[in-house]
Short mmCIF file of C-alpha atoms (C1' of nucleotides) in Angstrom, two decimals:
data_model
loop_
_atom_site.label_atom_id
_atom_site.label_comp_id
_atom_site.label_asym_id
_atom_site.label_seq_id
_atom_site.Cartn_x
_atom_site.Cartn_y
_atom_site.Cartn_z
CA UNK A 1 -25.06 -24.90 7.65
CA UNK A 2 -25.32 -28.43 7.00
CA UNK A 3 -25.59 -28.54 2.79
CA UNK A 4 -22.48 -25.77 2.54
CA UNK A 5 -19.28 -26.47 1.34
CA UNK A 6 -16.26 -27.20 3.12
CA UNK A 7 -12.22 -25.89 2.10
CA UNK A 8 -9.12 -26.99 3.63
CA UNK A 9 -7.30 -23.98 4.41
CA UNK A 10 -3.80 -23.82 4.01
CA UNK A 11 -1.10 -21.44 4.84
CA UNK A 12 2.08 -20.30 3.06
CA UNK A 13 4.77 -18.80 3.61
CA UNK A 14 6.99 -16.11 1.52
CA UNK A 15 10.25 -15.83 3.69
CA UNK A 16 13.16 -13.51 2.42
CA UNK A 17 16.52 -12.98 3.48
CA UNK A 18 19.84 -11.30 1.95
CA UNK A 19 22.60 -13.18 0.90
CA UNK A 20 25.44 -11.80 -0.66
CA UNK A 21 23.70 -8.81 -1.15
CA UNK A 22 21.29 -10.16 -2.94
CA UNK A 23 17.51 -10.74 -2.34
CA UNK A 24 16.35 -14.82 -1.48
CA UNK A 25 13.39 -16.65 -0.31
CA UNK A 26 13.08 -19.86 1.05
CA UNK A 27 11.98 -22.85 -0.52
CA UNK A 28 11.48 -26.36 0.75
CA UNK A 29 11.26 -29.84 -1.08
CA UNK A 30 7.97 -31.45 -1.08
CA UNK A 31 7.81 -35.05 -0.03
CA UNK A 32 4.12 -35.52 -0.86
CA UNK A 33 3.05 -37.77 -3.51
CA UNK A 34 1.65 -34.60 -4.97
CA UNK A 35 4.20 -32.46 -6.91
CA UNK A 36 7.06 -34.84 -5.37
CA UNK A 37 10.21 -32.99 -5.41
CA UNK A 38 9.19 -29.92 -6.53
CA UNK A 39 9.62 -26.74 -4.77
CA UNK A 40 7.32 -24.90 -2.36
CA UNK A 41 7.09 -22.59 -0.01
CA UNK A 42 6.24 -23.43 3.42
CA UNK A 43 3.33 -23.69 4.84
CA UNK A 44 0.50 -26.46 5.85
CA UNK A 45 -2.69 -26.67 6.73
CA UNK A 46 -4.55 -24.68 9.52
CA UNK A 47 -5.19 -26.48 12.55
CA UNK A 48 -9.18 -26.47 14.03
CA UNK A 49 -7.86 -24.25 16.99
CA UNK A 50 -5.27 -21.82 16.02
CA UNK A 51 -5.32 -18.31 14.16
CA UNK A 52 -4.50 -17.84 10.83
CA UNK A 53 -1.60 -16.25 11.83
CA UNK A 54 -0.20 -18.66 14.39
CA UNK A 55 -0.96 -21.51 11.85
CA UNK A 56 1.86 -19.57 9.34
CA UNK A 57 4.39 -19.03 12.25
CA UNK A 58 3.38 -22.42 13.27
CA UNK A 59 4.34 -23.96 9.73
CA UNK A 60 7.53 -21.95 9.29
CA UNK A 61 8.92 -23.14 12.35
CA UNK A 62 8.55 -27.04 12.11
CA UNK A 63 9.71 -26.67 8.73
CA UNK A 64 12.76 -24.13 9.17
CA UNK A 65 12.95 -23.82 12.74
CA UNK A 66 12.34 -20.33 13.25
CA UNK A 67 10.88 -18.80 15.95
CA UNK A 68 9.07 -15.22 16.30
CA UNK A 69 9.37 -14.49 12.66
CA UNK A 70 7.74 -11.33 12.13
CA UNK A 71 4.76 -12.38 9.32
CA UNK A 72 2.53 -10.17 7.35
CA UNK A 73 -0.65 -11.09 5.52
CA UNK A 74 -0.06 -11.13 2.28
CA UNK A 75 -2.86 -12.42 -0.06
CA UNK A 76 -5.57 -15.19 -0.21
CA UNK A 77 -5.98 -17.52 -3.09
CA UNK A 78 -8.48 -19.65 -3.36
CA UNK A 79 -9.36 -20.33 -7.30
CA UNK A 80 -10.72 -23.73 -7.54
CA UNK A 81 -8.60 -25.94 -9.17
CA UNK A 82 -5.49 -24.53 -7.81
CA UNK A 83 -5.24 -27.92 -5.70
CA UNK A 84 -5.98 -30.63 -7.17
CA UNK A 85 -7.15 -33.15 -4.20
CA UNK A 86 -9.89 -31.04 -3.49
CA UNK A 87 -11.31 -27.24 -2.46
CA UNK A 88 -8.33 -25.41 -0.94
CA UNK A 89 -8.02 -21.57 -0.14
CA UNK A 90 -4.17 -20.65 0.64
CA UNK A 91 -3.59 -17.29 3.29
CA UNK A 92 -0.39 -16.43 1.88
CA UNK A 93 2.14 -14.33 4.11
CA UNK A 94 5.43 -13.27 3.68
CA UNK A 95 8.46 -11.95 6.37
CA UNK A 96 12.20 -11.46 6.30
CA UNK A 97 14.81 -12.88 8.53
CA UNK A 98 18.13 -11.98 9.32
CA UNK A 99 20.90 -13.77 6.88
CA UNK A 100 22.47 -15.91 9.50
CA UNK A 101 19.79 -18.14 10.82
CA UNK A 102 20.37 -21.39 10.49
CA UNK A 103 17.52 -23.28 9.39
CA UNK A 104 16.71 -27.08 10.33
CA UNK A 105 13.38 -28.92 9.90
CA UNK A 106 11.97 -30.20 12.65
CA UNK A 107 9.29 -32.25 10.00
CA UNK A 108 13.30 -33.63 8.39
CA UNK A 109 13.77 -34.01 4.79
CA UNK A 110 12.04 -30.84 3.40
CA UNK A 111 15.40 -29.21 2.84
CA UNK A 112 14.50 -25.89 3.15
CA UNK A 113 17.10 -23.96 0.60
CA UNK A 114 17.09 -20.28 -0.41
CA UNK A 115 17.39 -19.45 -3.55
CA UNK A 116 17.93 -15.69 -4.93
CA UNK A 117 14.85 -13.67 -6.65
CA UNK A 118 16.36 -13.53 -9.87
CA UNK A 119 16.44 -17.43 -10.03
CA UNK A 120 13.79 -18.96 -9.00
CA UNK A 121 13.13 -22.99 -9.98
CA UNK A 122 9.66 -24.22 -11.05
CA UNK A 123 7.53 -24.22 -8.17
CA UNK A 124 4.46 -26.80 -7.24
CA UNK A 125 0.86 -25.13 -7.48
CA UNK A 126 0.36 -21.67 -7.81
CA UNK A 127 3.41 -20.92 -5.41
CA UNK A 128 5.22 -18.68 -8.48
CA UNK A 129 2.43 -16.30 -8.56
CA UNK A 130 2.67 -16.25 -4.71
CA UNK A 131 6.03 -15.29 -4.30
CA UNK A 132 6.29 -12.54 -7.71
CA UNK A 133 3.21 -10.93 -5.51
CA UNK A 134 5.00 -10.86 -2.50
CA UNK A 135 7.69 -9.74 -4.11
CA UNK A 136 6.30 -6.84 -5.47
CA UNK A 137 4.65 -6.02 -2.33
CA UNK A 138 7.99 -5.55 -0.43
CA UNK A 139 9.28 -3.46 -2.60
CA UNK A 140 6.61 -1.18 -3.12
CA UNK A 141 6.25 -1.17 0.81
CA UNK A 142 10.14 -0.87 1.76
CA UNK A 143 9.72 2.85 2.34
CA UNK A 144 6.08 3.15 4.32
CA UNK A 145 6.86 -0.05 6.28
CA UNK A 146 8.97 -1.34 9.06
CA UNK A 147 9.48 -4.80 7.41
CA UNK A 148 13.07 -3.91 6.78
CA UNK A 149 14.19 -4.16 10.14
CA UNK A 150 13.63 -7.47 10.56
CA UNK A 151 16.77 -8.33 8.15
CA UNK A 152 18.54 -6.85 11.03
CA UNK A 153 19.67 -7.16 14.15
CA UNK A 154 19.14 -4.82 17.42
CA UNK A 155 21.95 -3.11 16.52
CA UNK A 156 23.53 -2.21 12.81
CA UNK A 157 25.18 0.47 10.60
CA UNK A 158 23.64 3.09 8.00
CA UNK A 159 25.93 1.06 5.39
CA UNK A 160 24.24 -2.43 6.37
CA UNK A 161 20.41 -0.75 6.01
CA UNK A 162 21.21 0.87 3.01
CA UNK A 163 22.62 -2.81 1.66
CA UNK A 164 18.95 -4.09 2.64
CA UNK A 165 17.03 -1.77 1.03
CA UNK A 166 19.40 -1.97 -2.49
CA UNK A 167 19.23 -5.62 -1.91
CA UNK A 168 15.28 -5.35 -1.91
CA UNK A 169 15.39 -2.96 -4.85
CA UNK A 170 18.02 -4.59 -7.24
CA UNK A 171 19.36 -1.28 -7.51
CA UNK A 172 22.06 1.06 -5.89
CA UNK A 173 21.21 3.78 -3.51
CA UNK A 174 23.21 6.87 -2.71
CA UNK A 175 25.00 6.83 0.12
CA UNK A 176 24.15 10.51 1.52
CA UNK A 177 21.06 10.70 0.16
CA UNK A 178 19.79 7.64 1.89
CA UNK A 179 22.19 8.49 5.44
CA UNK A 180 19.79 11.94 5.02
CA UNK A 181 16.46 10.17 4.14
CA UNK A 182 16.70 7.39 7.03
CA UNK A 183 17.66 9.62 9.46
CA UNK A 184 15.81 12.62 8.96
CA UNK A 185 12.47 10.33 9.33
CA UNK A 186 13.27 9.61 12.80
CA UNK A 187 13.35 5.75 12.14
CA UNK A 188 16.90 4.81 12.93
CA UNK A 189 18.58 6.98 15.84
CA UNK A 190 22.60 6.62 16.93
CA UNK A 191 23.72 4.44 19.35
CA UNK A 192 27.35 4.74 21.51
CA UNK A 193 28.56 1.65 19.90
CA UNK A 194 31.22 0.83 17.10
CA UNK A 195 31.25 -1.88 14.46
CA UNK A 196 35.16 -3.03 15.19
CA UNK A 197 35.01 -5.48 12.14
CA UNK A 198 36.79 -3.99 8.57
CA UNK A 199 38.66 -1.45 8.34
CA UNK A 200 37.20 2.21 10.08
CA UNK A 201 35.09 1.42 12.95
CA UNK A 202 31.34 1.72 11.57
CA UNK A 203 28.63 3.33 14.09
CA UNK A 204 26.17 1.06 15.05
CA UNK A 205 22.04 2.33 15.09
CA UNK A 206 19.00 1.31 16.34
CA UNK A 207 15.12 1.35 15.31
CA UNK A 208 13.33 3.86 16.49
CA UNK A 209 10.00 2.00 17.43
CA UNK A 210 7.77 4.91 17.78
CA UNK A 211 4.36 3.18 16.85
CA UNK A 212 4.53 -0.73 16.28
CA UNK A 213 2.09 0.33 13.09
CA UNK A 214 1.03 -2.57 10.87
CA UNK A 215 2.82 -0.73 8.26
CA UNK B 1 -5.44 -35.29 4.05
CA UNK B 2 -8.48 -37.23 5.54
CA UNK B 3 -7.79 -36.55 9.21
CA UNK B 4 -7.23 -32.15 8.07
CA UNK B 5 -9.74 -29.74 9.22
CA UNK B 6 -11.99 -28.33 6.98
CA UNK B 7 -13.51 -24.60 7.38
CA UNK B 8 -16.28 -22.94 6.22
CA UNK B 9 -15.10 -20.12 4.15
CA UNK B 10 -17.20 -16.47 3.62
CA UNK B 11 -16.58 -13.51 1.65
CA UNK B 12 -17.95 -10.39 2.72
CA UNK B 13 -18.05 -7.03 1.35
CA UNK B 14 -17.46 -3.96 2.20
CA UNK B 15 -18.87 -1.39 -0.44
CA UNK B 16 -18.64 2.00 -0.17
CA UNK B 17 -20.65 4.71 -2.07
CA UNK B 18 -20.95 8.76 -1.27
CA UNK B 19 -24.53 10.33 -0.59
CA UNK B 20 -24.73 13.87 0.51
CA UNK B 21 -20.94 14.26 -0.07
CA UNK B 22 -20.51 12.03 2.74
CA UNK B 23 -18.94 8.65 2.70
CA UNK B 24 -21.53 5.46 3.04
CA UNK B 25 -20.99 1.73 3.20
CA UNK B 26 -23.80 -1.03 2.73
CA UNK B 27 -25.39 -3.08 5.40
CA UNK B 28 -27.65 -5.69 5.29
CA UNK B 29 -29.98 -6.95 8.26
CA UNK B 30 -29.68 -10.26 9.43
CA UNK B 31 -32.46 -12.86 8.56
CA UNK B 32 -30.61 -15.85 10.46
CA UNK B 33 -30.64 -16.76 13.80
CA UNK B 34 -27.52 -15.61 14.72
CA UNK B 35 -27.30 -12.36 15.28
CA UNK B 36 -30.33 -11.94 14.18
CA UNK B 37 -32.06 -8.14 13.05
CA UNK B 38 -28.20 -7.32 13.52
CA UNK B 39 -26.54 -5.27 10.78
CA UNK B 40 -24.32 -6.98 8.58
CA UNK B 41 -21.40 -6.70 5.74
CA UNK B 42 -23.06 -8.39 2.80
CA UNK B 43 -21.90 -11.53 1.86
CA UNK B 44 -22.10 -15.39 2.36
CA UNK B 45 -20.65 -18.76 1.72
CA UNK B 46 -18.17 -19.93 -1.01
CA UNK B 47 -19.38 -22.58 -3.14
CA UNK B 48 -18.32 -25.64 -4.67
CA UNK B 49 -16.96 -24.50 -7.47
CA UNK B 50 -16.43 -20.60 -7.57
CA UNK B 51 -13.29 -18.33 -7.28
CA UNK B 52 -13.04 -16.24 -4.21
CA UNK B 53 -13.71 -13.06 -6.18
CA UNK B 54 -16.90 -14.55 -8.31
CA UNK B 55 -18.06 -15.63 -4.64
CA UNK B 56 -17.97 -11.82 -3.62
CA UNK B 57 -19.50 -10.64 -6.68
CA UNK B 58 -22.66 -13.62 -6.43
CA UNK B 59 -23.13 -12.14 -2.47
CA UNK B 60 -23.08 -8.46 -3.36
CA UNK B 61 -25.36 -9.05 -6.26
CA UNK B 62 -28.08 -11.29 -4.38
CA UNK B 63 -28.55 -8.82 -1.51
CA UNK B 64 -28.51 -5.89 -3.54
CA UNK B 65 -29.34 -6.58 -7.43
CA UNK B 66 -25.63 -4.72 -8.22
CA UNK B 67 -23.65 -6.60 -11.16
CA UNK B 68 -20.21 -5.42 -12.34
CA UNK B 69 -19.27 -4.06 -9.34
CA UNK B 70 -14.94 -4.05 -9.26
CA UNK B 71 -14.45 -5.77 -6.05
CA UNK B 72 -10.58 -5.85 -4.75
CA UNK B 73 -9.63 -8.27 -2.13
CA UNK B 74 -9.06 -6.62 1.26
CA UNK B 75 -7.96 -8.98 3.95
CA UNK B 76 -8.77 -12.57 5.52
CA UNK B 77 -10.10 -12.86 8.88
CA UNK B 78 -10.26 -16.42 10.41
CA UNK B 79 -9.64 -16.44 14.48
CA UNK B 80 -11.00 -19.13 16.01
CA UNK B 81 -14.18 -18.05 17.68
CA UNK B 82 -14.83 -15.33 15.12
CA UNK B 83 -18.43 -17.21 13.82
CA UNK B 84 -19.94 -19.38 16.75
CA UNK B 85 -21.04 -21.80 14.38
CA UNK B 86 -17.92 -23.95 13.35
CA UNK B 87 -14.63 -22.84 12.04
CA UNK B 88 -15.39 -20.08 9.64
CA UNK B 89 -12.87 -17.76 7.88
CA UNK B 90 -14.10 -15.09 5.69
CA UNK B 91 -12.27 -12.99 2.85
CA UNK B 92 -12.98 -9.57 2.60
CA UNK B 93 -13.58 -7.37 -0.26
CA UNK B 94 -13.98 -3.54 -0.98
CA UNK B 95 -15.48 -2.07 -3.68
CA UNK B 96 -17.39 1.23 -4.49
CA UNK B 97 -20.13 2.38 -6.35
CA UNK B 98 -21.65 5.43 -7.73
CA UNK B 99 -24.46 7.35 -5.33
CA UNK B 100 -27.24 6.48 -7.99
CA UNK B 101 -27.47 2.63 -8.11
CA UNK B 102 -30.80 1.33 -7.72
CA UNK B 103 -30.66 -1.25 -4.51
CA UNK B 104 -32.86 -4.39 -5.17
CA UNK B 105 -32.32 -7.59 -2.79
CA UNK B 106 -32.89 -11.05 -4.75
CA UNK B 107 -33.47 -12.84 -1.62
CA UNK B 108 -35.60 -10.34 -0.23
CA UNK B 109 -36.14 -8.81 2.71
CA UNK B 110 -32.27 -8.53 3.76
CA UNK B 111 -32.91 -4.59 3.42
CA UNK B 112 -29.76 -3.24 2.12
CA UNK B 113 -29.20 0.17 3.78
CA UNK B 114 -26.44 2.90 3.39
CA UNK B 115 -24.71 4.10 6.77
CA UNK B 116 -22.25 7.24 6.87
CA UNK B 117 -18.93 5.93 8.00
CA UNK B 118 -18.87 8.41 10.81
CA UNK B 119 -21.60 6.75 12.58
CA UNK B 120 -22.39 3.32 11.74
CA UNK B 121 -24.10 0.54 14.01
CA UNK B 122 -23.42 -2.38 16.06
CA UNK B 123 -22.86 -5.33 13.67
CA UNK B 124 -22.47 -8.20 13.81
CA UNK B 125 -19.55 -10.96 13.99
CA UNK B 126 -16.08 -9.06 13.57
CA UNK B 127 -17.85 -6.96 10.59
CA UNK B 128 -17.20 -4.06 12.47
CA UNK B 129 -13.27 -4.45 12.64
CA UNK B 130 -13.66 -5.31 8.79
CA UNK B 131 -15.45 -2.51 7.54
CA UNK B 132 -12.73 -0.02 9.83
CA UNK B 133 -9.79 -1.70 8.03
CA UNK B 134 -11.40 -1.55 4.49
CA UNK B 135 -11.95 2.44 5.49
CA UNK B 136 -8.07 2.67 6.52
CA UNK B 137 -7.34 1.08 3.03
CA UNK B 138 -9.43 3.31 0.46
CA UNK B 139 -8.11 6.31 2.28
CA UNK B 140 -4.82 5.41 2.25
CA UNK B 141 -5.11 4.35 -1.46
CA UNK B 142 -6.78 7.07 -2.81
CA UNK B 143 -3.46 8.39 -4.42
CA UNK B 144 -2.10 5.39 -5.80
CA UNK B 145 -5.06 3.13 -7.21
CA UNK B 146 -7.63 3.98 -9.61
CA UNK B 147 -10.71 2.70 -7.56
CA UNK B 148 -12.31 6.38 -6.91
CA UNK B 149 -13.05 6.27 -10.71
CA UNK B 150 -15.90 3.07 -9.45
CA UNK B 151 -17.65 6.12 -7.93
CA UNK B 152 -18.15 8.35 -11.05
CA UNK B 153 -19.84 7.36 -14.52
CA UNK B 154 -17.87 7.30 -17.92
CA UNK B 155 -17.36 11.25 -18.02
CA UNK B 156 -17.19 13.48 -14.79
CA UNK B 157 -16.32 17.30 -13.90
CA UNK B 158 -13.16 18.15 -11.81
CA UNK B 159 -15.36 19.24 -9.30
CA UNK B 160 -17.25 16.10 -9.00
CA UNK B 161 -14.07 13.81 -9.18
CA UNK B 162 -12.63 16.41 -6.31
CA UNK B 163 -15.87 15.70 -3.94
CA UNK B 164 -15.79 12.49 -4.27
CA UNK B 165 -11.68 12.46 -2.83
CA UNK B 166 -13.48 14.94 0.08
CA UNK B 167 -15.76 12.65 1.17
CA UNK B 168 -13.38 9.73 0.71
CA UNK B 169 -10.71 11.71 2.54
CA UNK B 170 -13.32 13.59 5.25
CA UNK B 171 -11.65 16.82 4.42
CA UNK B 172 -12.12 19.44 2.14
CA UNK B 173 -9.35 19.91 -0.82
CA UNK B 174 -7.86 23.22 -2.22
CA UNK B 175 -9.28 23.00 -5.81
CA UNK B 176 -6.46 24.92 -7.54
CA UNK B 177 -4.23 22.15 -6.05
CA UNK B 178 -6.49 18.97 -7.04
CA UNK B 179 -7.20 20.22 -10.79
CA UNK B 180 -3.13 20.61 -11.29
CA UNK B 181 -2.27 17.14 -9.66
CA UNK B 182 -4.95 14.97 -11.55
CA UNK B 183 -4.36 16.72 -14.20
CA UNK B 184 -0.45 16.66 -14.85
CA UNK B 185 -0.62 13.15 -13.34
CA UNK B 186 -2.39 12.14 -16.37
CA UNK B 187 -4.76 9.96 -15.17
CA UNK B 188 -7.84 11.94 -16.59
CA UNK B 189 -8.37 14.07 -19.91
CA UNK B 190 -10.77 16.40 -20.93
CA UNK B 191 -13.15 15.20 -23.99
CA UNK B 192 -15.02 18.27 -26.05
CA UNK B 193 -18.21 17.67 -23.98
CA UNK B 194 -19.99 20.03 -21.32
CA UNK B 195 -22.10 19.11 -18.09
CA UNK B 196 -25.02 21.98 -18.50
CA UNK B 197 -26.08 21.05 -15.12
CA UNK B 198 -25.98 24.18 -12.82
CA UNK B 199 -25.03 27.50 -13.47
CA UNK B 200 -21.96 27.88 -15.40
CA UNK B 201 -21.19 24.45 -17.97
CA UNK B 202 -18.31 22.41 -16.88
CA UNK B 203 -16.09 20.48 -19.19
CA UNK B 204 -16.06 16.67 -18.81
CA UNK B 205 -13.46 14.09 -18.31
CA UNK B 206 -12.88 10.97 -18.71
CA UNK B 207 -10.53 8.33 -16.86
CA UNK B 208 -7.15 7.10 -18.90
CA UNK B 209 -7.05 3.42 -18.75
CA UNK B 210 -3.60 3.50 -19.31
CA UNK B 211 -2.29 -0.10 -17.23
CA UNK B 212 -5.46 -1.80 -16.08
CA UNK B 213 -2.91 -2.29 -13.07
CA UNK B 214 -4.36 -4.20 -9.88
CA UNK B 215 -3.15 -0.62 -7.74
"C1'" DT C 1 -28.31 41.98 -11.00
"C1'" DC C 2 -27.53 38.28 -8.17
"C1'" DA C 3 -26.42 33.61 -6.70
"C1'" DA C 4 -23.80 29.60 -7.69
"C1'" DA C 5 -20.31 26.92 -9.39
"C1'" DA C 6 -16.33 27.08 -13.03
"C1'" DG C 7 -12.06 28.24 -13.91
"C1'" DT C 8 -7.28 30.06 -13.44
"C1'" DG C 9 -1.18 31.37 -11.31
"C1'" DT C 10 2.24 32.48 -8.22
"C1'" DT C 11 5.08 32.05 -4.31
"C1'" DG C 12 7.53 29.70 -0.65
"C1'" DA C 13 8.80 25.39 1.75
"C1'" DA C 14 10.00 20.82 1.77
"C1'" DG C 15 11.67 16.85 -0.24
"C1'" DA C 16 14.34 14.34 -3.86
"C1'" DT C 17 18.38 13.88 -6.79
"C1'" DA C 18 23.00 14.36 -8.43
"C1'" DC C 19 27.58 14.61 -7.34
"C1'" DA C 20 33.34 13.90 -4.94
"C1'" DC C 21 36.43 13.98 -1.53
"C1'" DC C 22 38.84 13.06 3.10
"C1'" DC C 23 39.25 9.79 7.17
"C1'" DA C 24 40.36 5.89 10.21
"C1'" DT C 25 41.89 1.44 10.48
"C1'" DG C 26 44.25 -3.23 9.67
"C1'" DG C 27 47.24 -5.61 6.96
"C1'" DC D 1 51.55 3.00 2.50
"C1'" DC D 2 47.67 1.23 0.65
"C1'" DA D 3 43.23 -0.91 0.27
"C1'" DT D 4 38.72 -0.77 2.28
"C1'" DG D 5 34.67 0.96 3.76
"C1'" DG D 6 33.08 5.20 6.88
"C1'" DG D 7 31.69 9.48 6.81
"C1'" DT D 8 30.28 14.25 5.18
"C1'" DG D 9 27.63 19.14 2.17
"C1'" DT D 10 25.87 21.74 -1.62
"C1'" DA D 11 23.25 23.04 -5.68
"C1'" DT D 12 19.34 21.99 -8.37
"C1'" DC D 13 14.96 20.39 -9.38
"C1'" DT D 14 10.53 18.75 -8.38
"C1'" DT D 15 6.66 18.49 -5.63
"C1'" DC D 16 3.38 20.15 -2.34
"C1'" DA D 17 0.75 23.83 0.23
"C1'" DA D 18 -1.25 28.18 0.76
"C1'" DC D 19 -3.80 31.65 -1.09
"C1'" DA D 20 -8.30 35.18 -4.16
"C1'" DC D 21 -10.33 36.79 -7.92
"C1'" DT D 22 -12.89 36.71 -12.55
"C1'" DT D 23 -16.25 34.28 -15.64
"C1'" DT D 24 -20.48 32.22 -17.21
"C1'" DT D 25 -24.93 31.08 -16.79
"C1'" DG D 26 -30.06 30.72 -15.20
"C1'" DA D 27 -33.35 32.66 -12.40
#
DNA sequence: TCAAAAGTGTTGAAGATACACCCATGG
DNA sequence: CCATGGGTGTATCTTCAACACTTTTGA
């Protein structure tokens, strides 16, 4: 073991969220010498002790602070050259949150900021390519995967789901057709409570967690 | 970044081929210490200066002579504890291959062998949980991603390409069914040529490289 | 002439798409 | 009384699943 090579491994983080209906992820400043001042997602280095996947839940919260964010493996990228201070693999993963979480850095001064899909700024490394993949990922897996859910609270209405998923797709959904579709899979089921806020009272759903699948 | 853990980072693979109609994957036998005379994914340590993709395709083609083999990234696995001899994290591949390929170890005596996926052995590490997950993934990709043309050479019968979704699948196919999807999904055409093989000649196909997509 | 694999259509069920109006509430 | 979003059904098309017999060839 003694003549192989070493990597640092690093961990980064694609986070979404919905804002004004319209599909963001998070980015935060870089203060390293290193691509000073130019966007990244978060993420860090793994620690000698942790998992892969506590080291990305681990990242996300000193530099957003958010907790329990629901994180999927997303992709590994490791070409050499792709960090210049030496041999570095990235795990990338990627999650959504909920639209109202207010974000503050525990590390201060990385200014997490979201910005919407459709705009994104230049980005340090490969962190472009990271979040178009993830990207494309959720919206090929909005339909097999629970993902979605985690945009939401406990409770919500058919009209705020079907907002995620257009919000996802950049496209609008029909209303019946998708009321049909969501509930006839069994994923959502009725609750006894109203939305009071607009105009008509809204029902509120929940998920249906039959099988926490990987999805 | 001097005081940052470093890991030592593996690919392994997890190649698949059919024999007997059945479904096989590749194991190797253990020459180290560790775990020694257990069964083993193929694969080894990254090097200096090598992509995480040319790494998998350098393992796969010391311990069994194969070259050109389409490899597609699978999953990273890096618990703490996983390898007993430092920090190790290891990024898996899957691949398959047609059921002809010559098997010729470079560093010899690692004794590639071909187990059915219905009753493989103990292994060792967590190559067990890998090679279960890569098994999930080709089945549940069978549809959407083009790797089940790996399997077959340049031109194929219908009832060849449908075997090899049988054995993929575990479960036998309606053939009227099979020859109307591939077909009017476009992904295969028929060329003038004739397999005079067996009793009756079958025509041959061919794969349609339409998008070289990543699916 | 027989054994073995090649090839070929139809029907019914389920799922997806397109489409328009009335309702309850707060201001 | 009106603006806003909540809620509902039908017709059509496409896709998937089930199902059996005839053809060609080599032995």
């Amino acid at each position: 073991m003694t003549d192989v090579t070493t990597f640092y491994v690093t961990v980064d983080v694609v986070l979404f969220t919905i804002r004004d209906r319209k599909l963001h992820l998070l980015l935060t400043r870089r203060l390293a010498k290193l691509f000073e001042n130019h966007y990244a997602l978060p993420g860090g280095f793994v620690t000698e002790d942790e998992s892969l996947d506590a080291a990305a839940m681990r990242e996300l919260a000193e530099e957003t602070g958010l907790l329990d964010v629901h994180l999927e493996q997303l992709y590994t990228f490791g070409d050499p050259g792709r960090d210049f201070r030496g041999r570095t693999i990235t795990v990338a993963y990627y999650g959504l949150v909920p639209h109202d979480q207010r974000l503050q850095s525990l590390t201060d001064g990385c200014n997490a900021t979201w910005f919407p899909v459709t705009d994104l700024p230049q980005m340090a490394f490969d962190h472009r390519k990271i979040a178009e993949y993830a990207l494309e990922r959720i919206r090929n897996e909005i339909d097999h995967s629970n993902v979605v859910f985690e945009l939401l609270h406990g409770r919500f209405t058919l009209t705020e789901l079907q907002s995620v998923h257009q919000a996802i797709l950049g496209q609008p959904l029909d209303k019946r057709n998708f009321r049909r579709k969501v509930l006839q899979k069994g994923i959502v089921e009725p609750t006894q409570e109203w939305r009071q806020t607009g105009r008509k009272p809204a029902q509120l759903y929940r998920f249906v967690q039959a099988d926490a699948a990987r999805g």
